[in-house]
Amino acid sequence: MRKFYALGLIETRGLVTAIEAADAMAKAANVLVTGRENTNPAMITIKCVGEVAAVKSAVDAAAAAAGKLGEVISVHVIPQPSEDLAILYPEIVIKENFEPQIAVQKPIVEKSGLPVKSANQAKTSTKVKTVKTPVKKEKSGKNNSDIKDMSVQELRHLARTNKDFPLKGRQISKANKDTLLKLFSQIK
């Protein structure tokens, strides 16, 4: 018998509101934002999958963030999707050794320089990447040259695991690489 991830959905009016919802969803919990669907010319549904509690948390955060910016039409979490739903949403099927963490895609770029996502690309190019933070000890606990080479996601993960880091929660999610590096250098 196959197991399934919970499916979270938020429908908004307007693209900017949908993007804000997707951003809040991705930052709030360990979920994989799997895409969007246009249900009406102005209504957009953002989908995510993950563990039930994470999906509920992500959808609640998305609704709060999107509600501040625009109109939220509806919000819904399906904690135990039916096996029949896997035909429409194959991303809900739990595969062995798979955790929804960071979706990495190579976008198709058209002449204008803006990325375009085709239907085939959404199915074939999404890969899951697990970020592992190198652990090298010095006086401060981390080697400065290693920290400078880390991505923003890796720095944010490191900041969340460091109990002495001055920023917490959403502040870490909003901090850019320069800010994170500056704060790490201050906590030596």
PDB file of C-alpha atoms in Angstrom:
ATOM      1  CA  MET A   1       0.000   0.000   0.000  1.00  0.00           C
ATOM      2  CA  ARG A   2       1.355   3.372  -1.013  1.00  0.00           C
ATOM      3  CA  LYS A   3       1.633   6.262   1.432  1.00  0.00           C
ATOM      4  CA  PHE A   4       0.861   9.859   0.566  1.00  0.00           C
ATOM      5  CA  TYR A   5       1.951  13.317   1.658  1.00  0.00           C
ATOM      6  CA  ALA A   6      -0.626  15.827   2.791  1.00  0.00           C
ATOM      7  CA  LEU A   7      -1.674  18.255   0.061  1.00  0.00           C
ATOM      8  CA  GLY A   8      -2.016  21.968   0.868  1.00  0.00           C
ATOM      9  CA  LEU A   9      -3.835  24.408  -1.399  1.00  0.00           C
ATOM     10  CA  ILE A  10      -4.333  28.164  -1.273  1.00  0.00           C
ATOM     11  CA  GLU A  11      -6.299  30.054  -3.900  1.00  0.00           C
ATOM     12  CA  THR A  12      -5.726  33.783  -4.279  1.00  0.00           C
ATOM     13  CA  ARG A  13      -6.855  36.572  -6.550  1.00  0.00           C
ATOM     14  CA  GLY A  14      -3.871  37.958  -8.474  1.00  0.00           C
ATOM     15  CA  LEU A  15      -0.365  36.776  -9.297  1.00  0.00           C
ATOM     16  CA  VAL A  16       1.470  38.974  -6.780  1.00  0.00           C
ATOM     17  CA  THR A  17      -0.698  37.675  -3.947  1.00  0.00           C
ATOM     18  CA  ALA A  18      -0.065  34.092  -5.114  1.00  0.00           C
ATOM     19  CA  ILE A  19       3.691  34.658  -5.196  1.00  0.00           C
ATOM     20  CA  GLU A  20       3.569  36.089  -1.673  1.00  0.00           C
ATOM     21  CA  ALA A  21       1.589  33.036  -0.546  1.00  0.00           C
ATOM     22  CA  ALA A  22       4.082  30.637  -2.155  1.00  0.00           C
ATOM     23  CA  ASP A  23       7.009  32.471  -0.561  1.00  0.00           C
ATOM     24  CA  ALA A  24       5.431  32.368   2.893  1.00  0.00           C
ATOM     25  CA  MET A  25       4.542  28.701   2.380  1.00  0.00           C
ATOM     26  CA  ALA A  26       8.120  27.761   1.508  1.00  0.00           C
ATOM     27  CA  LYS A  27       9.600  29.721   4.420  1.00  0.00           C
ATOM     28  CA  ALA A  28       7.141  28.599   7.085  1.00  0.00           C
ATOM     29  CA  ALA A  29       7.720  24.848   7.141  1.00  0.00           C
ATOM     30  CA  ASN A  30       9.482  21.883   5.572  1.00  0.00           C
ATOM     31  CA  VAL A  31       7.189  21.548   2.557  1.00  0.00           C
ATOM     32  CA  LEU A  32       7.730  21.294  -1.170  1.00  0.00           C
ATOM     33  CA  VAL A  33       5.863  23.942  -3.153  1.00  0.00           C
ATOM     34  CA  THR A  34       4.895  21.902  -6.202  1.00  0.00           C
ATOM     35  CA  GLY A  35       3.376  24.497  -8.466  1.00  0.00           C
ATOM     36  CA  ARG A  36       0.503  26.728  -9.359  1.00  0.00           C
ATOM     37  CA  GLU A  37      -2.655  26.436 -11.360  1.00  0.00           C
ATOM     38  CA  ASN A  38      -4.651  29.230 -12.928  1.00  0.00           C
ATOM     39  CA  THR A  39      -8.276  28.483 -12.128  1.00  0.00           C
ATOM     40  CA  ASN A  40      -9.681  31.707 -13.537  1.00  0.00           C
ATOM     41  CA  PRO A  41      -7.971  34.615 -15.285  1.00  0.00           C
ATOM     42  CA  ALA A  42      -7.339  36.266 -11.924  1.00  0.00           C
ATOM     43  CA  MET A  43      -7.433  33.300  -9.533  1.00  0.00           C
ATOM     44  CA  ILE A  44      -4.314  31.228  -8.877  1.00  0.00           C
ATOM     45  CA  THR A  45      -3.961  28.113  -6.721  1.00  0.00           C
ATOM     46  CA  ILE A  46      -0.597  27.335  -5.105  1.00  0.00           C
ATOM     47  CA  LYS A  47       0.059  23.700  -4.106  1.00  0.00           C
ATOM     48  CA  CYS A  48       2.446  22.184  -1.573  1.00  0.00           C
ATOM     49  CA  VAL A  49       3.087  18.713  -0.167  1.00  0.00           C
ATOM     50  CA  GLY A  50       4.712  17.424   3.001  1.00  0.00           C
ATOM     51  CA  GLU A  51       3.929  16.046   6.433  1.00  0.00           C
ATOM     52  CA  VAL A  52       0.470  17.006   7.735  1.00  0.00           C
ATOM     53  CA  ALA A  53       1.629  19.415  10.458  1.00  0.00           C
ATOM     54  CA  ALA A  54       4.124  21.108   8.144  1.00  0.00           C
ATOM     55  CA  VAL A  55       1.529  21.549   5.391  1.00  0.00           C
ATOM     56  CA  LYS A  56      -1.022  22.986   7.841  1.00  0.00           C
ATOM     57  CA  SER A  57       1.577  25.408   9.172  1.00  0.00           C
ATOM     58  CA  ALA A  58       2.684  26.423   5.674  1.00  0.00           C
ATOM     59  CA  VAL A  59      -0.880  26.990   4.444  1.00  0.00           C
ATOM     60  CA  ASP A  60      -1.748  29.053   7.534  1.00  0.00           C
ATOM     61  CA  ALA A  61       1.350  31.221   7.027  1.00  0.00           C
ATOM     62  CA  ALA A  62       0.546  31.596   3.325  1.00  0.00           C
ATOM     63  CA  ALA A  63      -3.027  32.668   4.092  1.00  0.00           C
ATOM     64  CA  ALA A  64      -1.845  35.253   6.614  1.00  0.00           C
ATOM     65  CA  ALA A  65       0.801  36.697   4.282  1.00  0.00           C
ATOM     66  CA  ALA A  66      -1.436  36.715   1.218  1.00  0.00           C
ATOM     67  CA  GLY A  67      -4.345  38.185   3.193  1.00  0.00           C
ATOM     68  CA  LYS A  68      -2.229  41.231   4.056  1.00  0.00           C
ATOM     69  CA  LEU A  69      -1.419  41.844   0.404  1.00  0.00           C
ATOM     70  CA  GLY A  70      -4.557  40.837  -1.495  1.00  0.00           C
ATOM     71  CA  GLU A  71      -7.551  38.533  -1.481  1.00  0.00           C
ATOM     72  CA  VAL A  72      -7.464  34.908  -0.363  1.00  0.00           C
ATOM     73  CA  ILE A  73     -10.305  32.982  -2.019  1.00  0.00           C
ATOM     74  CA  SER A  74      -9.918  29.660  -0.205  1.00  0.00           C
ATOM     75  CA  VAL A  75      -7.475  27.563   1.799  1.00  0.00           C
ATOM     76  CA  HIS A  76      -7.562  23.801   2.177  1.00  0.00           C
ATOM     77  CA  VAL A  77      -5.395  20.961   3.495  1.00  0.00           C
ATOM     78  CA  ILE A  78      -6.047  17.330   2.590  1.00  0.00           C
ATOM     79  CA  PRO A  79      -4.219  15.379   5.325  1.00  0.00           C
ATOM     80  CA  GLN A  80      -4.648  11.897   3.828  1.00  0.00           C
ATOM     81  CA  PRO A  81      -5.280  12.191   0.091  1.00  0.00           C
ATOM     82  CA  SER A  82      -7.018   9.330  -1.694  1.00  0.00           C
ATOM     83  CA  GLU A  83      -4.896   7.109  -3.885  1.00  0.00           C
ATOM     84  CA  ASP A  84      -6.992   8.315  -6.833  1.00  0.00           C
ATOM     85  CA  LEU A  85      -5.688  11.854  -6.297  1.00  0.00           C
ATOM     86  CA  ALA A  86      -2.182  10.645  -7.198  1.00  0.00           C
ATOM     87  CA  ILE A  87      -3.297  10.567 -10.836  1.00  0.00           C
ATOM     88  CA  LEU A  88      -3.814  14.346 -10.744  1.00  0.00           C
ATOM     89  CA  TYR A  89      -1.022  15.147  -8.303  1.00  0.00           C
ATOM     90  CA  PRO A  90       1.802  12.562  -8.544  1.00  0.00           C
ATOM     91  CA  GLU A  91       3.919  14.616  -6.122  1.00  0.00           C
ATOM     92  CA  ILE A  92       1.774  13.409  -3.171  1.00  0.00           C
ATOM     93  CA  VAL A  93       3.118   9.839  -3.433  1.00  0.00           C
ATOM     94  CA  ILE A  94       5.823   9.223  -0.820  1.00  0.00           C
ATOM     95  CA  LYS A  95       8.860   7.651  -2.417  1.00  0.00           C
ATOM     96  CA  GLU A  96      11.491   5.816  -0.382  1.00  0.00           C
ATOM     97  CA  ASN A  97      14.257   8.019   1.049  1.00  0.00           C
ATOM     98  CA  PHE A  98      12.517  11.199  -0.102  1.00  0.00           C
ATOM     99  CA  GLU A  99      12.066  14.319   2.007  1.00  0.00           C
ATOM    100  CA  PRO A 100      10.470  17.485   0.610  1.00  0.00           C
ATOM    101  CA  GLN A 101      13.171  20.089   1.157  1.00  0.00           C
ATOM    102  CA  ILE A 102      14.464  22.226  -1.675  1.00  0.00           C
ATOM    103  CA  ALA A 103      13.201  22.017  -5.241  1.00  0.00           C
ATOM    104  CA  VAL A 104      15.955  22.749  -7.743  1.00  0.00           C
ATOM    105  CA  GLN A 105      15.011  23.564 -11.315  1.00  0.00           C
ATOM    106  CA  LYS A 106      16.799  24.877 -14.358  1.00  0.00           C
ATOM    107  CA  PRO A 107      14.393  27.390 -15.856  1.00  0.00           C
ATOM    108  CA  ILE A 108      13.868  27.778 -19.569  1.00  0.00           C
ATOM    109  CA  VAL A 109      14.796  31.334 -20.532  1.00  0.00           C
ATOM    110  CA  GLU A 110      13.044  33.019 -23.435  1.00  0.00           C
ATOM    111  CA  LYS A 111      14.334  35.976 -25.456  1.00  0.00           C
ATOM    112  CA  SER A 112      13.145  38.526 -22.890  1.00  0.00           C
ATOM    113  CA  GLY A 113      15.481  36.941 -20.313  1.00  0.00           C
ATOM    114  CA  LEU A 114      12.597  35.858 -18.079  1.00  0.00           C
ATOM    115  CA  PRO A 115      12.316  32.193 -17.039  1.00  0.00           C
ATOM    116  CA  VAL A 116       9.427  30.221 -18.539  1.00  0.00           C
ATOM    117  CA  LYS A 117       8.216  26.902 -17.149  1.00  0.00           C
ATOM    118  CA  SER A 118       6.743  24.407 -19.575  1.00  0.00           C
ATOM    119  CA  ALA A 119       4.385  21.590 -18.564  1.00  0.00           C
ATOM    120  CA  ASN A 120       6.997  18.932 -19.442  1.00  0.00           C
ATOM    121  CA  GLN A 121       9.709  20.730 -17.513  1.00  0.00           C
ATOM    122  CA  ALA A 122       7.597  20.785 -14.343  1.00  0.00           C
ATOM    123  CA  LYS A 123       7.272  16.990 -14.486  1.00  0.00           C
ATOM    124  CA  THR A 124      10.824  16.065 -15.443  1.00  0.00           C
ATOM    125  CA  SER A 125      13.259  18.633 -14.096  1.00  0.00           C
ATOM    126  CA  THR A 126      12.277  18.921 -10.430  1.00  0.00           C
ATOM    127  CA  LYS A 127      14.902  17.319  -8.248  1.00  0.00           C
ATOM    128  CA  VAL A 128      15.236  17.246  -4.497  1.00  0.00           C
ATOM    129  CA  LYS A 129      18.473  18.419  -2.973  1.00  0.00           C
ATOM    130  CA  THR A 130      19.336  17.852   0.665  1.00  0.00           C
ATOM    131  CA  VAL A 131      21.583  20.565   2.043  1.00  0.00           C
ATOM    132  CA  LYS A 132      24.306  19.320   4.355  1.00  0.00           C
ATOM    133  CA  THR A 133      26.288  21.897   6.265  1.00  0.00           C
ATOM    134  CA  PRO A 134      30.016  21.187   6.620  1.00  0.00           C
ATOM    135  CA  VAL A 135      31.130  21.070  10.234  1.00  0.00           C
ATOM    136  CA  LYS A 136      34.665  22.355  10.793  1.00  0.00           C
ATOM    137  CA  LYS A 137      35.511  23.606  14.255  1.00  0.00           C
ATOM    138  CA  GLU A 138      37.614  26.620  15.184  1.00  0.00           C
ATOM    139  CA  LYS A 139      37.245  29.058  18.068  1.00  0.00           C
ATOM    140  CA  SER A 140      33.916  30.286  16.706  1.00  0.00           C
ATOM    141  CA  GLY A 141      32.774  26.791  15.762  1.00  0.00           C
ATOM    142  CA  LYS A 142      32.899  27.361  11.987  1.00  0.00           C
ATOM    143  CA  ASN A 143      35.697  28.079   9.546  1.00  0.00           C
ATOM    144  CA  ASN A 144      35.298  31.563   8.000  1.00  0.00           C
ATOM    145  CA  SER A 145      36.345  30.495   4.489  1.00  0.00           C
ATOM    146  CA  ASP A 146      33.770  27.659   4.553  1.00  0.00           C
ATOM    147  CA  ILE A 147      31.004  30.040   5.609  1.00  0.00           C
ATOM    148  CA  LYS A 148      31.746  32.480   2.776  1.00  0.00           C
ATOM    149  CA  ASP A 149      31.377  29.676   0.221  1.00  0.00           C
ATOM    150  CA  MET A 150      27.967  28.574   1.546  1.00  0.00           C
ATOM    151  CA  SER A 151      24.691  29.371  -0.203  1.00  0.00           C
ATOM    152  CA  VAL A 152      22.058  31.553   1.461  1.00  0.00           C
ATOM    153  CA  GLN A 153      19.977  28.450   2.278  1.00  0.00           C
ATOM    154  CA  GLU A 154      22.959  26.776   3.934  1.00  0.00           C
ATOM    155  CA  LEU A 155      23.729  29.933   5.929  1.00  0.00           C
ATOM    156  CA  ARG A 156      20.117  30.189   7.077  1.00  0.00           C
ATOM    157  CA  HIS A 157      20.160  26.533   8.151  1.00  0.00           C
ATOM    158  CA  LEU A 158      23.390  27.109  10.048  1.00  0.00           C
ATOM    159  CA  ALA A 159      21.915  30.212  11.709  1.00  0.00           C
ATOM    160  CA  ARG A 160      18.843  28.274  12.847  1.00  0.00           C
ATOM    161  CA  THR A 161      21.004  25.549  14.407  1.00  0.00           C
ATOM    162  CA  ASN A 162      23.283  28.052  16.174  1.00  0.00           C
ATOM    163  CA  LYS A 163      21.771  28.936  19.569  1.00  0.00           C
ATOM    164  CA  ASP A 164      23.937  32.094  19.864  1.00  0.00           C
ATOM    165  CA  PHE A 165      22.817  33.564  16.534  1.00  0.00           C
ATOM    166  CA  PRO A 166      21.228  37.017  17.115  1.00  0.00           C
ATOM    167  CA  LEU A 167      18.346  36.585  14.608  1.00  0.00           C
ATOM    168  CA  LYS A 168      15.482  34.133  15.091  1.00  0.00           C
ATOM    169  CA  GLY A 169      12.674  32.648  12.940  1.00  0.00           C
ATOM    170  CA  ARG A 170      11.368  34.904  10.180  1.00  0.00           C
ATOM    171  CA  GLN A 171      14.288  37.308  10.619  1.00  0.00           C
ATOM    172  CA  ILE A 172      16.644  34.543   9.476  1.00  0.00           C
ATOM    173  CA  SER A 173      14.361  33.713   6.525  1.00  0.00           C
ATOM    174  CA  LYS A 174      14.424  37.342   5.378  1.00  0.00           C
ATOM    175  CA  ALA A 175      18.152  37.949   5.891  1.00  0.00           C
ATOM    176  CA  ASN A 176      20.396  38.061   2.816  1.00  0.00           C
ATOM    177  CA  LYS A 177      23.834  36.477   2.503  1.00  0.00           C
ATOM    178  CA  ASP A 178      25.787  39.634   3.407  1.00  0.00           C
ATOM    179  CA  THR A 179      23.732  40.164   6.580  1.00  0.00           C
ATOM    180  CA  LEU A 180      24.151  36.531   7.637  1.00  0.00           C
ATOM    181  CA  LEU A 181      27.932  36.596   7.020  1.00  0.00           C
ATOM    182  CA  LYS A 182      28.251  39.853   8.973  1.00  0.00           C
ATOM    183  CA  LEU A 183      26.326  38.415  11.936  1.00  0.00           C
ATOM    184  CA  PHE A 184      28.358  35.189  11.906  1.00  0.00           C
ATOM    185  CA  SER A 185      31.576  37.215  12.033  1.00  0.00           C
ATOM    186  CA  GLN A 186      30.217  39.143  15.054  1.00  0.00           C
ATOM    187  CA  ILE A 187      29.472  36.021  17.144  1.00  0.00           C
ATOM    188  CA  LYS A 188      33.052  34.719  17.134  1.00  0.00           C
TER     189      LYS A 188
END
